Amino acid sequence: MPILQTLNKGRVPVHIWTGDTESTALNQLVNVSQMPFIHHHVAAMPDVHAGIGATVGSVIPTRGAIVPAAVGVDIGCGMNAIRLSLTASELPDSLRMLRNRIEQAIPVGFGMHDRDPVKRSTIVPLAKRLDQILGKHPAIAKMQRKRPYDIWIRQLASLGGGNHFIELCLDENEAVWVMLHSGSRGIGNVIGRYFINLARKDMGDQLGRLPDRDLAYFTEGAQHFDDYVEAVAWAQDYAMINRREMMQQILDALALQLPPFSITKEAINCHHNYVVREHHFGADVYVTRKGAIRAGEGELGIIPGSMGAKSYIVRGKGSEASFCSCSHGAGRRMSRTKAKRQFNRADLESQTRGVECRKDKGVIDEIPGAYKDIDQVMANQSDLVEVVHTLKQVLCVKG
């Protein structure tokens, strides 16, 4: 389905792939479109909803500037999915022990491993690059809890909280998939918050002229622009490694409980909160995808639903109108606070029937009813991606 709505209230248009957008999100999109460095237009995916400063589900191309709050604080957050050689018939009747195995292997929330979880050959290159960043910005280390180095190392191969998850899914052929959603953990959060605040400070009196103070930005050539690019690249790499290492630990845990299996070639590891240099509409630009994945022609991606709905493995169609992007999920249709008010444990149990997962009040804000209809989201972006596999989760671990 093509663009369903266009806003022309800013310096450039905003093209939206849904007709169902809350007023707060619309205002945020207009605010972004007023910025002087936006290139050509802003694209909003069908899962679009209000965020902090910039809208979740937006694709923002900029020339000569980057907005740290548009990237956000979960820098490099994204998805990883692999298909196993197993089929549904090879899974145990009860998946409780499998969930227990995964929960024992993977720290969630603010948790971390008791010892270094990955090889030194992985840690050392990351540490050298981080030392360079902290050498110029020592306050980043002070913002984290005690022993910052222990924290970022031991939070590798860990999940986090909120909407992050690990799932066991079945596709249309009953093949078993492992899918996870995580980002750059505590260190990425600290880097994001530090540079968002630094951008505000650097703008000085100009901050008050912005449509939203969360749109504070670094300009190319300014004092801290290159430092931010270096730091955000580090956090994105950290997030990618975190997902890769976590996936391996999950597979090791599953191997203790399941028949022998192998991994197929269909493996995807992609960001959906990040900034990258690309070429669009005749210019080299910084593309910030805040809650959106790259969907270049032929590229595989992952679009998850909620913990009780379908998810999709997709292949990009390379749409220039969306800057070769698509949605990163279903997208929230209500806040966490509203979800907790509106739903109860009985609702959660009903909406996650058939899924081995937590069904306590601690995850009510992640109930499927708090999210948009993933089928409608997919229908709205049929011009951006084609569906390769349809997945339905049978097990879900939440942070």
Short mmCIF file of C-alpha atoms in Angstrom, two decimals:
data_model
loop_
_atom_site.label_atom_id
_atom_site.label_comp_id
_atom_site.label_asym_id
_atom_site.label_seq_id
_atom_site.Cartn_x
_atom_site.Cartn_y
_atom_site.Cartn_z
CA MET A 1 0.00 0.00 0.00
CA PRO A 2 1.45 3.42 -0.88
CA ILE A 3 1.73 6.55 1.26
CA LEU A 4 -1.57 7.17 3.05
CA GLN A 5 -0.96 10.64 4.47
CA THR A 6 1.33 13.59 3.75
CA LEU A 7 1.96 16.54 6.07
CA ASN A 8 3.05 19.81 4.48
CA LYS A 9 3.37 22.02 7.57
CA GLY A 10 7.16 22.05 7.80
CA ARG A 11 10.13 22.91 5.61
CA VAL A 12 9.87 19.50 3.89
CA PRO A 13 6.95 17.06 3.53
CA VAL A 14 6.30 14.13 5.87
CA HIS A 15 5.09 10.96 4.13
CA ILE A 16 3.22 8.53 6.40
CA TRP A 17 2.40 4.89 5.63
CA THR A 18 -0.71 4.83 7.83
CA GLY A 19 -3.86 6.84 8.34
CA ASP A 20 -3.89 6.01 12.05
CA THR A 21 -1.47 8.40 13.76
CA GLU A 22 -1.98 10.01 17.16
CA SER A 23 -1.84 13.81 17.42
CA THR A 24 1.33 13.84 19.55
CA ALA A 25 3.18 11.81 16.93
CA LEU A 26 1.90 14.08 14.14
CA ASN A 27 3.16 17.14 16.03
CA GLN A 28 6.57 15.50 16.52
CA LEU A 29 6.81 14.69 12.82
CA VAL A 30 5.99 18.29 11.91
CA ASN A 31 8.61 19.54 14.39
CA VAL A 32 11.28 17.34 12.78
CA SER A 33 10.27 18.47 9.29
CA GLN A 34 10.96 22.08 10.29
CA MET A 35 14.64 21.47 11.02
CA PRO A 36 16.93 23.22 8.49
CA PHE A 37 19.08 20.18 7.66
CA ILE A 38 16.37 17.64 6.75
CA HIS A 39 16.96 16.27 3.25
CA HIS A 40 14.02 15.94 0.83
CA HIS A 41 11.35 14.61 3.24
CA VAL A 42 10.67 12.66 6.43
CA ALA A 43 9.19 9.13 6.24
CA ALA A 44 6.94 7.65 8.93
CA MET A 45 6.33 3.90 8.97
CA PRO A 46 2.92 2.28 9.68
CA ASP A 47 3.90 1.48 13.29
CA VAL A 48 4.56 5.17 14.02
CA HIS A 49 3.84 6.46 17.53
CA ALA A 50 5.01 9.22 19.85
CA GLY A 51 8.54 9.07 21.22
CA ILE A 52 10.89 11.48 22.98
CA GLY A 53 11.60 14.38 20.65
CA ALA A 54 11.46 12.34 17.46
CA THR A 55 8.69 9.90 16.62
CA VAL A 56 9.17 6.15 16.96
CA GLY A 57 8.77 4.66 13.49
CA SER A 58 10.34 7.62 11.69
CA VAL A 59 13.13 7.78 9.13
CA ILE A 60 15.03 11.08 9.25
CA PRO A 61 17.59 11.97 6.55
CA THR A 62 19.90 14.82 7.53
CA ARG A 63 22.70 16.72 5.78
CA GLY A 64 25.55 18.00 7.96
CA ALA A 65 23.85 17.33 11.29
CA ILE A 66 22.63 14.55 13.60
CA VAL A 67 19.98 14.71 16.35
CA PRO A 68 21.10 12.41 19.22
CA ALA A 69 17.58 12.16 20.69
CA ALA A 70 16.32 10.91 17.33
CA VAL A 71 18.68 7.96 17.62
CA GLY A 72 17.60 7.64 21.25
CA VAL A 73 19.16 5.97 24.27
CA ASP A 74 18.76 2.33 23.27
CA ILE A 75 21.37 2.82 20.56
CA GLY A 76 21.57 -0.08 18.13
CA CYS A 77 18.48 -1.80 19.48
CA GLY A 78 17.35 -4.42 17.01
CA MET A 79 16.49 -8.00 16.19
CA ASN A 80 18.22 -11.31 15.60
CA ALA A 81 16.51 -14.41 14.20
CA ILE A 82 17.71 -17.80 13.00
CA ARG A 83 15.93 -20.88 11.69
CA LEU A 84 16.80 -24.25 13.21
CA SER A 85 16.68 -27.67 11.56
CA LEU A 86 13.99 -28.70 14.08
CA THR A 87 10.25 -28.84 13.48
CA ALA A 88 7.32 -28.40 15.86
CA SER A 89 6.94 -32.15 16.36
CA GLU A 90 10.42 -32.28 17.91
CA LEU A 91 9.57 -29.80 20.64
CA PRO A 92 8.44 -31.15 24.04
CA ASP A 93 4.74 -31.02 24.89
CA SER A 94 5.49 -28.61 27.73
CA LEU A 95 7.84 -25.71 27.01
CA ARG A 96 8.20 -24.65 30.64
CA MET A 97 11.60 -26.30 31.07
CA LEU A 98 12.85 -24.67 27.88
CA ARG A 99 11.78 -21.26 29.18
CA ASN A 100 13.49 -22.00 32.49
CA ARG A 101 16.70 -22.98 30.67
CA ILE A 102 16.72 -19.71 28.73
CA GLU A 103 15.93 -17.61 31.80
CA GLN A 104 18.76 -19.29 33.69
CA ALA A 105 21.21 -18.65 30.86
CA ILE A 106 20.30 -15.06 29.95
CA PRO A 107 20.18 -12.20 32.49
CA VAL A 108 17.19 -9.87 32.02
CA GLY A 109 16.24 -6.40 33.21
CA PHE A 110 19.21 -4.70 34.88
CA GLY A 111 20.90 -8.07 35.37
CA MET A 112 24.28 -9.20 34.10
CA HIS A 113 26.44 -12.33 34.06
CA ASP A 114 28.49 -13.26 37.14
CA ARG A 115 31.65 -13.52 35.02
CA ASP A 116 32.82 -12.31 31.63
CA PRO A 117 30.40 -14.04 29.24
CA VAL A 118 32.35 -13.74 25.99
CA LYS A 119 35.88 -14.34 24.73
CA ARG A 120 38.66 -11.82 25.31
CA SER A 121 39.06 -11.61 21.54
CA THR A 122 35.61 -10.00 21.48
CA ILE A 123 36.08 -7.79 24.53
CA VAL A 124 39.54 -6.33 23.83
CA PRO A 125 38.76 -4.55 20.51
CA LEU A 126 35.59 -3.07 22.04
CA ALA A 127 37.52 -1.96 25.13
CA LYS A 128 40.22 -0.21 23.10
CA ARG A 129 37.65 1.79 21.17
CA LEU A 130 35.71 2.63 24.34
CA ASP A 131 38.90 3.82 26.04
CA GLN A 132 39.33 6.38 23.27
CA ILE A 133 35.77 7.63 23.76
CA LEU A 134 36.05 7.80 27.56
CA GLY A 135 39.40 9.52 27.29
CA LYS A 136 37.64 12.48 25.69
CA HIS A 137 34.43 12.15 27.70
CA PRO A 138 35.22 10.65 31.15
CA ALA A 139 31.82 11.73 32.46
CA ILE A 140 30.24 8.85 30.53
CA ALA A 141 31.90 6.35 32.91
CA LYS A 142 30.81 8.37 35.95
CA MET A 143 27.17 8.25 34.83
CA GLN A 144 27.08 4.47 35.12
CA ARG A 145 27.03 2.55 38.36
CA LYS A 146 30.22 1.39 40.08
CA ARG A 147 32.69 -0.65 38.04
CA PRO A 148 31.50 0.57 34.62
CA TYR A 149 33.86 -1.76 32.77
CA ASP A 150 32.52 -4.81 34.58
CA ILE A 151 28.99 -3.73 33.74
CA TRP A 152 29.36 -3.30 29.98
CA ILE A 153 31.38 -6.48 29.64
CA ARG A 154 29.09 -8.59 31.80
CA GLN A 155 25.96 -7.23 30.20
CA LEU A 156 27.06 -8.67 26.86
CA ALA A 157 24.78 -11.60 25.99
CA SER A 158 21.97 -10.21 28.18
CA LEU A 159 18.46 -9.11 27.32
CA GLY A 160 17.45 -5.94 29.14
CA GLY A 161 13.88 -5.03 30.07
CA GLY A 162 10.80 -3.32 28.67
CA ASN A 163 9.79 -4.63 25.26
CA HIS A 164 12.95 -6.71 24.79
CA PHE A 165 12.30 -10.42 24.41
CA ILE A 166 13.49 -13.89 23.42
CA GLU A 167 11.07 -16.12 21.52
CA LEU A 168 10.78 -19.59 20.12
CA CYS A 169 8.56 -19.43 17.02
CA LEU A 170 7.10 -21.70 14.35
CA ASP A 171 6.86 -20.64 10.72
CA GLU A 172 4.28 -21.60 8.08
CA ASN A 173 6.13 -24.90 7.55
CA GLU A 174 6.30 -25.70 11.28
CA ALA A 175 10.05 -25.00 11.28
CA VAL A 176 11.46 -23.74 14.61
CA TRP A 177 12.95 -20.25 14.82
CA VAL A 178 14.76 -18.46 17.64
CA MET A 179 14.18 -14.72 17.68
CA LEU A 180 15.38 -12.03 20.06
CA HIS A 181 15.10 -8.27 20.53
CA SER A 182 17.76 -6.34 22.44
CA GLY A 183 20.13 -3.38 22.21
CA SER A 184 23.20 -1.76 23.73
CA ARG A 185 22.16 -2.26 27.35
CA GLY A 186 23.29 0.10 30.13
CA ILE A 187 26.35 1.47 28.38
CA GLY A 188 24.34 2.45 25.29
CA ASN A 189 21.78 4.17 27.50
CA VAL A 190 24.49 6.18 29.23
CA ILE A 191 26.16 7.16 25.94
CA GLY A 192 22.79 8.23 24.53
CA ARG A 193 21.81 10.33 27.56
CA TYR A 194 25.25 11.94 27.79
CA PHE A 195 25.31 13.13 24.18
CA ILE A 196 21.67 14.24 24.21
CA ASN A 197 22.51 16.51 27.14
CA LEU A 198 25.77 17.62 25.53
CA ALA A 199 23.95 18.62 22.35
CA ARG A 200 21.61 20.80 24.42
CA LYS A 201 24.55 22.46 26.17
CA ASP A 202 26.43 23.02 22.91
CA MET A 203 23.45 24.78 21.35
CA GLY A 204 23.34 27.36 24.14
CA ASP A 205 20.87 30.16 23.41
CA GLN A 206 19.85 28.52 20.13
CA LEU A 207 18.14 25.72 22.06
CA GLY A 208 15.14 27.95 22.78
CA ARG A 209 14.58 28.48 19.04
CA LEU A 210 13.95 24.80 18.38
CA PRO A 211 10.38 23.48 18.11
CA ASP A 212 11.37 20.89 20.77
CA ARG A 213 14.46 20.98 22.98
CA ASP A 214 14.85 17.22 22.40
CA LEU A 215 15.75 18.08 18.81
CA ALA A 216 19.09 19.56 19.89
CA TYR A 217 21.72 18.57 17.33
CA PHE A 218 25.40 18.44 16.48
CA THR A 219 26.51 20.00 13.20
CA GLU A 220 29.27 18.55 11.08
CA GLY A 221 32.57 20.24 11.92
CA ALA A 222 31.39 21.35 15.37
CA GLN A 223 33.33 20.42 18.51
CA HIS A 224 31.52 17.23 19.45
CA PHE A 225 30.08 15.99 16.16
CA ASP A 226 32.84 13.48 15.40
CA ASP A 227 32.87 12.33 19.04
CA TYR A 228 29.18 11.49 18.83
CA VAL A 229 29.59 9.66 15.53
CA GLU A 230 32.40 7.62 17.08
CA ALA A 231 30.42 6.85 20.25
CA VAL A 232 27.18 5.94 18.48
CA ALA A 233 29.07 3.65 16.09
CA TRP A 234 30.65 1.90 19.08
CA ALA A 235 27.26 1.43 20.76
CA GLN A 236 25.74 0.08 17.55
CA ASP A 237 28.55 -2.46 17.20
CA TYR A 238 28.16 -3.39 20.87
CA ALA A 239 24.43 -4.01 20.34
CA MET A 240 25.10 -6.20 17.30
CA ILE A 241 27.66 -8.26 19.25
CA ASN A 242 25.32 -8.45 22.24
CA ARG A 243 22.61 -10.06 20.11
CA ARG A 244 25.07 -12.41 18.43
CA GLU A 245 26.56 -13.61 21.72
CA MET A 246 23.15 -13.90 23.38
CA MET A 247 21.85 -16.00 20.52
CA GLN A 248 24.76 -18.41 20.95
CA GLN A 249 24.08 -18.77 24.67
CA ILE A 250 20.39 -19.39 23.96
CA LEU A 251 21.29 -22.11 21.45
CA ASP A 252 23.62 -23.71 24.01
CA ALA A 253 20.77 -23.73 26.55
CA LEU A 254 18.31 -25.21 24.05
CA ALA A 255 20.80 -27.93 23.10
CA LEU A 256 20.58 -29.28 26.65
CA GLN A 257 16.86 -29.91 26.23
CA LEU A 258 16.17 -30.53 22.53
CA PRO A 259 17.21 -33.16 19.96
CA PRO A 260 20.43 -32.35 18.04
CA PHE A 261 19.90 -29.47 15.61
CA SER A 262 21.76 -27.27 13.17
CA ILE A 263 21.32 -23.66 12.06
CA THR A 264 20.08 -22.85 8.58
CA LYS A 265 21.49 -20.09 6.39
CA GLU A 266 18.53 -17.84 7.14
CA ALA A 267 20.05 -15.72 9.92
CA ILE A 268 19.31 -12.00 10.34
CA ASN A 269 20.83 -9.46 12.76
CA CYS A 270 19.55 -5.93 12.17
CA HIS A 271 19.33 -2.59 13.98
CA HIS A 272 16.18 -0.51 14.25
CA ASN A 273 17.45 2.41 16.40
CA TYR A 274 20.52 3.77 14.68
CA VAL A 275 22.17 6.26 12.36
CA VAL A 276 24.09 5.37 9.22
CA ARG A 277 25.59 7.14 6.19
CA GLU A 278 23.65 6.45 2.97
CA HIS A 279 22.93 8.03 -0.42
CA HIS A 280 19.36 9.14 -1.18
CA PHE A 281 17.79 11.60 -3.61
CA GLY A 282 21.11 12.75 -4.99
CA ALA A 283 22.95 13.35 -1.73
CA ASP A 284 25.04 11.60 0.90
CA VAL A 285 23.04 11.87 4.13
CA TYR A 286 22.90 10.59 7.67
CA VAL A 287 19.82 8.39 7.91
CA THR A 288 18.43 8.04 11.41
CA ARG A 289 16.02 5.13 11.72
CA LYS A 290 14.19 5.50 15.03
CA GLY A 291 12.09 2.37 15.26
CA ALA A 292 12.56 1.39 11.61
CA ILE A 293 14.72 -1.16 9.81
CA ARG A 294 16.56 -0.97 6.52
CA ALA A 295 14.64 -2.62 3.68
CA GLY A 296 16.93 -2.27 0.70
CA GLU A 297 16.10 -4.35 -2.35
CA GLY A 298 16.56 -8.03 -1.50
CA GLU A 299 17.63 -7.39 2.10
CA LEU A 300 16.12 -9.60 4.81
CA GLY A 301 14.61 -8.05 7.92
CA ILE A 302 12.51 -8.90 10.97
CA ILE A 303 9.19 -7.28 11.91
CA PRO A 304 7.93 -8.68 15.23
CA GLY A 305 4.39 -8.46 16.52
CA SER A 306 3.49 -8.38 20.21
CA MET A 307 3.99 -11.34 22.56
CA GLY A 308 0.73 -12.89 21.41
CA ALA A 309 0.73 -12.01 17.72
CA LYS A 310 2.48 -13.05 14.53
CA SER A 311 5.91 -11.85 13.44
CA TYR A 312 7.40 -11.66 9.97
CA ILE A 313 10.65 -12.31 8.16
CA VAL A 314 10.59 -9.90 5.22
CA ARG A 315 12.56 -9.03 2.12
CA GLY A 316 12.98 -5.36 1.27
CA LYS A 317 11.78 -3.86 -2.00
CA GLY A 318 14.20 -0.91 -1.92
CA SER A 319 11.57 1.84 -1.84
CA GLU A 320 13.27 5.22 -2.23
CA ALA A 321 10.19 6.99 -0.87
CA SER A 322 10.83 5.33 2.51
CA PHE A 323 14.62 5.71 2.21
CA CYS A 324 14.76 1.91 1.82
CA SER A 325 13.05 1.40 5.19
CA CYS A 326 10.07 -0.35 6.78
CA SER A 327 8.52 -0.70 10.23
CA HIS A 328 10.36 -2.31 13.14
CA GLY A 329 7.28 -3.95 14.65
CA ALA A 330 3.61 -3.48 15.38
CA GLY A 331 4.09 -0.25 17.33
CA ARG A 332 2.32 0.72 20.53
CA ARG A 333 -1.22 2.03 20.37
CA MET A 334 -1.34 2.95 24.07
CA SER A 335 1.17 3.93 26.72
CA ARG A 336 2.44 1.50 29.32
CA THR A 337 0.55 3.40 32.02
CA LYS A 338 -2.72 3.21 30.10
CA ALA A 339 -2.21 -0.50 29.38
CA LYS A 340 -1.76 -1.21 33.09
CA ARG A 341 -4.98 0.66 33.84
CA GLN A 342 -7.02 -0.95 31.09
CA PHE A 343 -5.92 -4.61 31.29
CA ASN A 344 -5.54 -7.20 34.03
CA ARG A 345 -3.96 -10.63 34.46
CA ALA A 346 -7.02 -12.39 33.07
CA ASP A 347 -6.73 -10.30 29.90
CA LEU A 348 -3.04 -11.17 29.63
CA GLU A 349 -3.71 -14.88 30.05
CA SER A 350 -6.43 -14.74 27.41
CA GLN A 351 -4.37 -12.79 24.87
CA THR A 352 -1.28 -15.00 25.29
CA ARG A 353 -3.12 -18.34 25.33
CA GLY A 354 -0.94 -21.04 23.81
CA VAL A 355 2.30 -19.13 24.50
CA GLU A 356 4.66 -20.28 27.26
CA CYS A 357 5.48 -16.95 28.92
CA ARG A 358 5.10 -14.86 32.04
CA LYS A 359 1.49 -14.01 32.73
CA ASP A 360 1.90 -11.86 35.84
CA LYS A 361 1.11 -8.18 36.42
CA GLY A 362 4.76 -7.26 35.82
CA VAL A 363 4.33 -7.66 32.05
CA ILE A 364 0.76 -6.40 31.60
CA ASP A 365 2.14 -3.28 29.87
CA GLU A 366 3.43 -5.63 27.15
CA ILE A 367 0.00 -7.23 26.56
CA PRO A 368 -0.86 -7.66 22.85
CA GLY A 369 -3.84 -5.32 23.24
CA ALA A 370 -1.45 -2.43 23.91
CA TYR A 371 -0.03 -2.79 20.39
CA LYS A 372 -1.34 -2.02 16.92
CA ASP A 373 -2.72 -4.81 14.75
CA ILE A 374 0.38 -6.31 13.12
CA ASP A 375 -1.66 -7.54 10.12
CA GLN A 376 -2.79 -3.98 9.37
CA VAL A 377 0.76 -2.70 9.82
CA MET A 378 1.98 -5.26 7.29
CA ALA A 379 -0.80 -4.43 4.83
CA ASN A 380 0.14 -0.75 5.00
CA GLN A 381 3.72 -1.46 3.91
CA SER A 382 3.18 -3.98 1.15
CA ASP A 383 5.01 -1.59 -1.17
CA LEU A 384 8.06 -1.62 1.13
CA VAL A 385 8.55 -5.33 1.85
CA GLU A 386 7.39 -8.78 0.87
CA VAL A 387 6.75 -11.50 3.44
CA VAL A 388 9.19 -14.41 3.32
CA HIS A 389 8.09 -16.24 6.48
CA THR A 390 5.22 -15.80 8.94
CA LEU A 391 6.13 -16.74 12.50
CA LYS A 392 3.97 -17.49 15.54
CA GLN A 393 5.64 -17.63 18.93
CA VAL A 394 5.14 -20.60 21.24
CA LEU A 395 7.54 -19.40 23.94
CA CYS A 396 8.43 -15.89 25.06
CA VAL A 397 10.92 -14.62 27.66
CA LYS A 398 10.45 -11.01 28.69
CA GLY A 399 12.88 -8.70 30.48
#
